[in-house]
PDB file of C-alpha atoms in Angstrom:
ATOM      1  CA  MET H   1     -16.290 -29.740  22.111  1.00 47.00           C
ATOM      2  CA  SER H   2     -12.588 -30.519  22.485  1.00 53.00           C
ATOM      3  CA  LYS H   3     -10.617 -28.963  25.306  1.00 56.00           C
ATOM      4  CA  LEU H   4      -8.380 -26.096  24.217  1.00 57.00           C
ATOM      5  CA  PHE H   5      -4.642 -26.367  24.778  1.00 55.00           C
ATOM      6  CA  HIS H   6      -3.525 -24.282  27.731  1.00 71.00           C
ATOM      7  CA  THR H   7      -1.065 -22.078  25.780  1.00 83.00           C
ATOM      8  CA  LYS H   8      -3.384 -19.582  24.177  1.00 89.00           C
ATOM      9  CA  ASN H   9      -0.791 -16.935  23.228  1.00 91.00           C
ATOM     10  CA  GLN H  10       1.374 -18.709  20.623  1.00 90.00           C
ATOM     11  CA  HIS H  11       4.379 -16.951  19.088  1.00 91.00           C
ATOM     12  CA  TYR H  12       5.341 -17.069  15.429  1.00 89.00           C
ATOM     13  CA  VAL H  13       8.692 -15.542  16.368  1.00 91.00           C
ATOM     14  CA  SER H  14      10.304 -17.272  19.331  1.00 90.00           C
ATOM     15  CA  GLN H  15      10.437 -15.319  22.577  1.00 93.00           C
ATOM     16  CA  PHE H  16      13.999 -16.547  23.167  1.00 91.00           C
ATOM     17  CA  TYR H  17      14.993 -14.977  19.834  1.00 91.00           C
ATOM     18  CA  LEU H  18      13.278 -11.684  20.617  1.00 93.00           C
ATOM     19  CA  ARG H  19      15.028 -11.533  24.013  1.00 92.00           C
ATOM     20  CA  ASN H  20      18.352 -11.218  22.162  1.00 88.00           C
ATOM     21  CA  PHE H  21      17.217  -7.729  21.119  1.00 89.00           C
ATOM     22  CA  SER H  22      16.084  -6.657  24.580  1.00 92.00           C
ATOM     23  CA  GLU H  23      17.961  -4.784  27.266  1.00 91.00           C
ATOM     24  CA  ASP H  24      15.920  -6.328  30.087  1.00 94.00           C
ATOM     25  CA  GLU H  25      14.828  -9.654  28.445  1.00 90.00           C
ATOM     26  CA  ARG H  26      11.172  -8.657  28.962  1.00 95.00           C
ATOM     27  CA  SER H  27      10.536  -5.825  26.523  1.00 95.00           C
ATOM     28  CA  LEU H  28      11.580  -4.374  23.189  1.00 93.00           C
ATOM     29  CA  LYS H  29      11.611  -1.004  21.567  1.00 93.00           C
ATOM     30  CA  LYS H  30       9.151  -1.204  18.671  1.00 92.00           C
ATOM     31  CA  VAL H  31       8.564   0.882  15.553  1.00 92.00           C
ATOM     32  CA  VAL H  32       5.366   0.412  13.569  1.00 91.00           C
ATOM     33  CA  LEU H  33       6.639   0.771  10.017  1.00 92.00           C
ATOM     34  CA  SER H  34       3.306   1.767   8.464  1.00 93.00           C
ATOM     35  CA  SER H  35       2.822   4.750  10.802  1.00 95.00           C
ATOM     36  CA  GLY H  36       6.322   5.411  12.091  1.00 93.00           C
ATOM     37  CA  LYS H  37       4.977   5.300  15.646  1.00 95.00           C
ATOM     38  CA  VAL H  38       7.616   4.353  18.231  1.00 94.00           C
ATOM     39  CA  PHE H  39       6.920   2.392  21.399  1.00 93.00           C
ATOM     40  CA  GLU H  40       9.764   2.662  23.897  1.00 92.00           C
ATOM     41  CA  THR H  41       8.700  -0.532  25.683  1.00 92.00           C
ATOM     42  CA  SER H  42       6.641  -3.335  24.240  1.00 93.00           C
ATOM     43  CA  SER H  43       6.299  -6.614  26.105  1.00 95.00           C
ATOM     44  CA  ILE H  44       7.966  -9.574  24.390  1.00 95.00           C
ATOM     45  CA  ARG H  45       5.124 -11.735  25.682  1.00 94.00           C
ATOM     46  CA  GLY H  46       2.668  -9.932  23.384  1.00 93.00           C
ATOM     47  CA  GLU H  47       4.842  -9.451  20.313  1.00 93.00           C
ATOM     48  CA  CYS H  48       4.758 -11.651  17.212  1.00 91.00           C
ATOM     49  CA  SER H  49       1.999 -13.841  18.602  1.00 91.00           C
ATOM     50  CA  LYS H  50      -1.623 -14.709  18.108  1.00 89.00           C
ATOM     51  CA  ASP H  51      -4.130 -16.713  20.105  1.00 90.00           C
ATOM     52  CA  TYR H  52      -4.000 -20.384  19.057  1.00 87.00           C
ATOM     53  CA  PHE H  53      -1.834 -19.557  16.027  1.00 84.00           C
ATOM     54  CA  TYR H  54      -0.877 -23.246  15.676  1.00 82.00           C
ATOM     55  CA  GLY H  55      -4.254 -24.591  16.771  1.00 80.00           C
ATOM     56  CA  SER H  56      -5.739 -25.551  20.095  1.00 82.00           C
ATOM     57  CA  ASP H  57      -4.404 -29.091  20.531  1.00 82.00           C
ATOM     58  CA  GLY H  58      -0.913 -27.899  21.478  1.00 82.00           C
ATOM     59  CA  TYR H  59       0.927 -30.463  19.371  1.00 81.00           C
ATOM     60  CA  VAL H  60       2.836 -28.044  17.125  1.00 82.00           C
ATOM     61  CA  GLU H  61       3.418 -25.635  20.013  1.00 84.00           C
ATOM     62  CA  ARG H  62       5.037 -28.399  22.110  1.00 84.00           C
ATOM     63  CA  LEU H  63       7.271 -29.536  19.212  1.00 83.00           C
ATOM     64  CA  LEU H  64       8.388 -25.982  18.588  1.00 86.00           C
ATOM     65  CA  GLY H  65       9.189 -25.574  22.286  1.00 86.00           C
ATOM     66  CA  CYS H  66      11.565 -28.554  22.181  1.00 83.00           C
ATOM     67  CA  ILE H  67      13.346 -27.217  19.097  1.00 83.00           C
ATOM     68  CA  GLU H  68      13.536 -23.716  20.564  1.00 87.00           C
ATOM     69  CA  GLU H  69      15.364 -25.092  23.606  1.00 86.00           C
ATOM     70  CA  ASP H  70      18.112 -26.454  21.332  1.00 82.00           C
ATOM     71  CA  CYS H  71      18.266 -23.310  19.238  1.00 85.00           C
ATOM     72  CA  ALA H  72      18.340 -21.036  22.281  1.00 88.00           C
ATOM     73  CA  GLU H  73      21.411 -22.914  23.491  1.00 86.00           C
ATOM     74  CA  TYR H  74      23.172 -22.352  20.147  1.00 84.00           C
ATOM     75  CA  PHE H  75      22.366 -18.644  20.269  1.00 85.00           C
ATOM     76  CA  ARG H  76      23.512 -18.307  23.891  1.00 84.00           C
ATOM     77  CA  ASP H  77      26.788 -20.080  23.122  1.00 82.00           C
ATOM     78  CA  ALA H  78      27.458 -17.995  20.026  1.00 81.00           C
ATOM     79  CA  ILE H  79      26.772 -14.757  21.904  1.00 79.00           C
ATOM     80  CA  ARG H  80      28.589 -15.778  25.089  1.00 75.00           C
ATOM     81  CA  PHE H  81      31.720 -16.857  23.290  1.00 71.00           C
ATOM     82  CA  ASN H  82      31.457 -14.026  20.762  1.00 74.00           C
ATOM     83  CA  GLN H  83      32.400 -16.546  18.150  1.00 63.00           C
ATOM     84  CA  ASP H  84      34.137 -15.549  14.977  1.00 72.00           C
ATOM     85  CA  LYS H  85      31.866 -16.698  12.154  1.00 71.00           C
ATOM     86  CA  ASP H  86      34.690 -18.786  10.688  1.00 75.00           C
ATOM     87  CA  LYS H  87      35.094 -20.671  13.979  1.00 76.00           C
ATOM     88  CA  ILE H  88      31.446 -21.639  14.475  1.00 78.00           C
ATOM     89  CA  PRO H  89      31.243 -25.462  14.582  1.00 80.00           C
ATOM     90  CA  ASN H  90      29.312 -27.192  11.793  1.00 79.00           C
ATOM     91  CA  LYS H  91      26.719 -28.571  14.219  1.00 78.00           C
ATOM     92  CA  MET H  92      25.955 -25.045  15.389  1.00 81.00           C
ATOM     93  CA  ARG H  93      25.813 -23.781  11.787  1.00 80.00           C
ATOM     94  CA  CYS H  94      23.316 -26.515  10.958  1.00 79.00           C
ATOM     95  CA  GLY H  95      21.310 -25.574  14.042  1.00 80.00           C
ATOM     96  CA  PHE H  96      21.177 -21.951  12.869  1.00 82.00           C
ATOM     97  CA  ALA H  97      20.161 -23.059   9.354  1.00 82.00           C
ATOM     98  CA  ALA H  98      17.429 -25.286  10.762  1.00 80.00           C
ATOM     99  CA  PHE H  99      16.194 -22.467  12.996  1.00 85.00           C
ATOM    100  CA  ALA H 100      16.128 -20.011  10.070  1.00 85.00           C
ATOM    101  CA  THR H 101      14.174 -22.482   7.926  1.00 81.00           C
ATOM    102  CA  LEU H 102      11.710 -23.183  10.692  1.00 82.00           C
ATOM    103  CA  GLN H 103      11.326 -19.482  11.478  1.00 85.00           C
ATOM    104  CA  PHE H 104      10.603 -18.725   7.830  1.00 83.00           C
ATOM    105  CA  MET H 105       7.889 -21.401   7.711  1.00 79.00           C
ATOM    106  CA  ARG H 106       6.144 -20.250  10.880  1.00 82.00           C
ATOM    107  CA  THR H 107       5.673 -16.555  10.120  1.00 80.00           C
ATOM    108  CA  LYS H 108       2.231 -14.990   9.933  1.00 77.00           C
ATOM    109  CA  LYS H 109       2.805 -14.185   6.256  1.00 82.00           C
ATOM    110  CA  ASN H 110       3.433 -17.853   5.427  1.00 80.00           C
ATOM    111  CA  ASN H 111       0.510 -18.947   7.596  1.00 75.00           C
ATOM    112  CA  ASP H 112      -1.775 -16.642   5.610  1.00 79.00           C
ATOM    113  CA  PHE H 113      -0.254 -17.755   2.302  1.00 81.00           C
ATOM    114  CA  PHE H 114      -0.767 -21.473   2.970  1.00 76.00           C
ATOM    115  CA  ALA H 115      -4.264 -20.908   4.364  1.00 74.00           C
ATOM    116  CA  ASN H 116      -5.303 -18.860   1.325  1.00 78.00           C
ATOM    117  CA  THR H 117      -3.737 -21.338  -1.101  1.00 79.00           C
ATOM    118  CA  ASP H 118      -5.541 -24.251   0.510  1.00 74.00           C
ATOM    119  CA  LYS H 119      -8.806 -22.327   0.619  1.00 78.00           C
ATOM    120  CA  GLU H 120      -8.617 -21.452  -3.095  1.00 82.00           C
ATOM    121  CA  HIS H 121      -7.638 -25.019  -3.999  1.00 79.00           C
ATOM    122  CA  ASN H 122     -10.636 -26.389  -2.104  1.00 79.00           C
ATOM    123  CA  LYS H 123     -12.978 -23.855  -3.742  1.00 83.00           C
ATOM    124  CA  ILE H 124     -11.877 -25.017  -7.197  1.00 85.00           C
ATOM    125  CA  LEU H 125     -12.365 -28.669  -6.287  1.00 84.00           C
ATOM    126  CA  ALA H 126     -15.757 -27.960  -4.684  1.00 83.00           C
ATOM    127  CA  ASN H 127     -16.894 -26.120  -7.833  1.00 86.00           C
ATOM    128  CA  LEU H 128     -15.850 -29.095  -9.966  1.00 86.00           C
ATOM    129  CA  TYR H 129     -17.796 -31.506  -7.736  1.00 83.00           C
ATOM    130  CA  GLU H 130     -20.843 -29.251  -7.822  1.00 86.00           C
ATOM    131  CA  ARG H 131     -20.674 -28.807 -11.592  1.00 89.00           C
ATOM    132  CA  ASP H 132     -20.229 -32.506 -12.340  1.00 88.00           C
ATOM    133  CA  TYR H 133     -22.257 -34.176  -9.576  1.00 88.00           C
ATOM    134  CA  GLY H 134     -24.497 -31.552  -7.960  1.00 87.00           C
ATOM    135  CA  PRO H 135     -24.276 -29.465  -4.745  1.00 85.00           C
ATOM    136  CA  ASP H 136     -24.889 -32.423  -2.427  1.00 87.00           C
ATOM    137  CA  SER H 137     -21.834 -34.244  -3.775  1.00 85.00           C
ATOM    138  CA  ILE H 138     -19.229 -31.851  -2.324  1.00 83.00           C
ATOM    139  CA  PRO H 139     -17.164 -33.736   0.279  1.00 82.00           C
ATOM    140  CA  GLU H 140     -17.233 -32.236   3.784  1.00 79.00           C
ATOM    141  CA  GLU H 141     -13.470 -31.568   3.780  1.00 72.00           C
ATOM    142  CA  LEU H 142     -13.923 -29.218   0.781  1.00 72.00           C
ATOM    143  CA  ARG H 143     -16.701 -27.141   2.326  1.00 71.00           C
ATOM    144  CA  GLU H 144     -16.029 -23.780   4.000  1.00 66.00           C
ATOM    145  CA  LYS H 145     -14.008 -24.132   7.175  1.00 60.00           C
ATOM    146  CA  ASP H 146     -11.488 -22.281   9.286  1.00 55.00           C
ATOM    147  CA  TYR H 147      -8.259 -22.050   7.303  1.00 52.00           C
ATOM    148  CA  SER H 148      -6.352 -20.007   9.876  1.00 52.00           C
ATOM    149  CA  THR H 149      -4.252 -22.909  11.172  1.00 50.00           C
ATOM    150  CA  LEU H 150      -3.680 -24.832   7.956  1.00 45.00           C
ATOM    151  CA  SER H 151      -0.052 -23.814   7.831  1.00 50.00           C
ATOM    152  CA  GLN H 152       0.455 -26.343  10.642  1.00 57.00           C
ATOM    153  CA  THR H 153       1.299 -28.793   7.856  1.00 58.00           C
ATOM    154  CA  ALA H 154       4.077 -26.537   6.574  1.00 58.00           C
ATOM    155  CA  VAL H 155       5.392 -25.876  10.079  1.00 64.00           C
ATOM    156  CA  TYR H 156       5.146 -29.570  10.932  1.00 60.00           C
ATOM    157  CA  SER H 157       7.183 -30.405   7.802  1.00 61.00           C
ATOM    158  CA  ALA H 158       9.872 -27.941   8.863  1.00 64.00           C
ATOM    159  CA  ILE H 159       9.824 -29.429  12.376  1.00 67.00           C
ATOM    160  CA  MET H 160      10.355 -32.904  10.935  1.00 64.00           C
ATOM    161  CA  LEU H 161      13.339 -31.641   8.930  1.00 63.00           C
ATOM    162  CA  TYR H 162      14.963 -30.094  11.988  1.00 64.00           C
ATOM    163  CA  PRO H 163      16.733 -33.240  13.281  1.00 65.00           C
ATOM    164  CA  ALA H 164      18.079 -34.020   9.815  1.00 61.00           C
ATOM    165  CA  LEU H 165      19.422 -30.516   9.310  1.00 58.00           C
ATOM    166  CA  ASN H 166      20.821 -30.411  12.811  1.00 57.00           C
ATOM    167  CA  ASP H 167      22.748 -33.666  12.310  1.00 59.00           C
ATOM    168  CA  LEU H 168      24.467 -32.710   9.025  1.00 54.00           C
TER     169      LEU H 168
END
């Protein structure tokens, strides 16, 4: 069995981003839209996260951490200098665009979408193999497996685009 990566609680919304909406940088006020229930304090550490959301090897989590450091700096500068949107430098604009793209790709909704799409695709292919060649012919990679971290490919693609977008 492979050793699990030490960061178990992995965020699909960056903690640095959430801290921008906090009065004490540790907690948020939260409203559960489905019930209307209000929580006056909810720890940022536990919000918008899931155990091993990006897998247990830590690769995606470490890449995201590096990008978040850059993005956090852009956000701090924009807030600190209270920059007029027309005076934001192009490099910073590109950094915000890259962050928004990456954030969109790493949400729980997209994770579920990509996992379900891949699962359905593999089911179709497995059925074709079984129909044409018999049940023993189905390749291992098409058999039932855990699809919960398959969006790593989508997130990884967005991570790879980050330097290009940031250097526009």
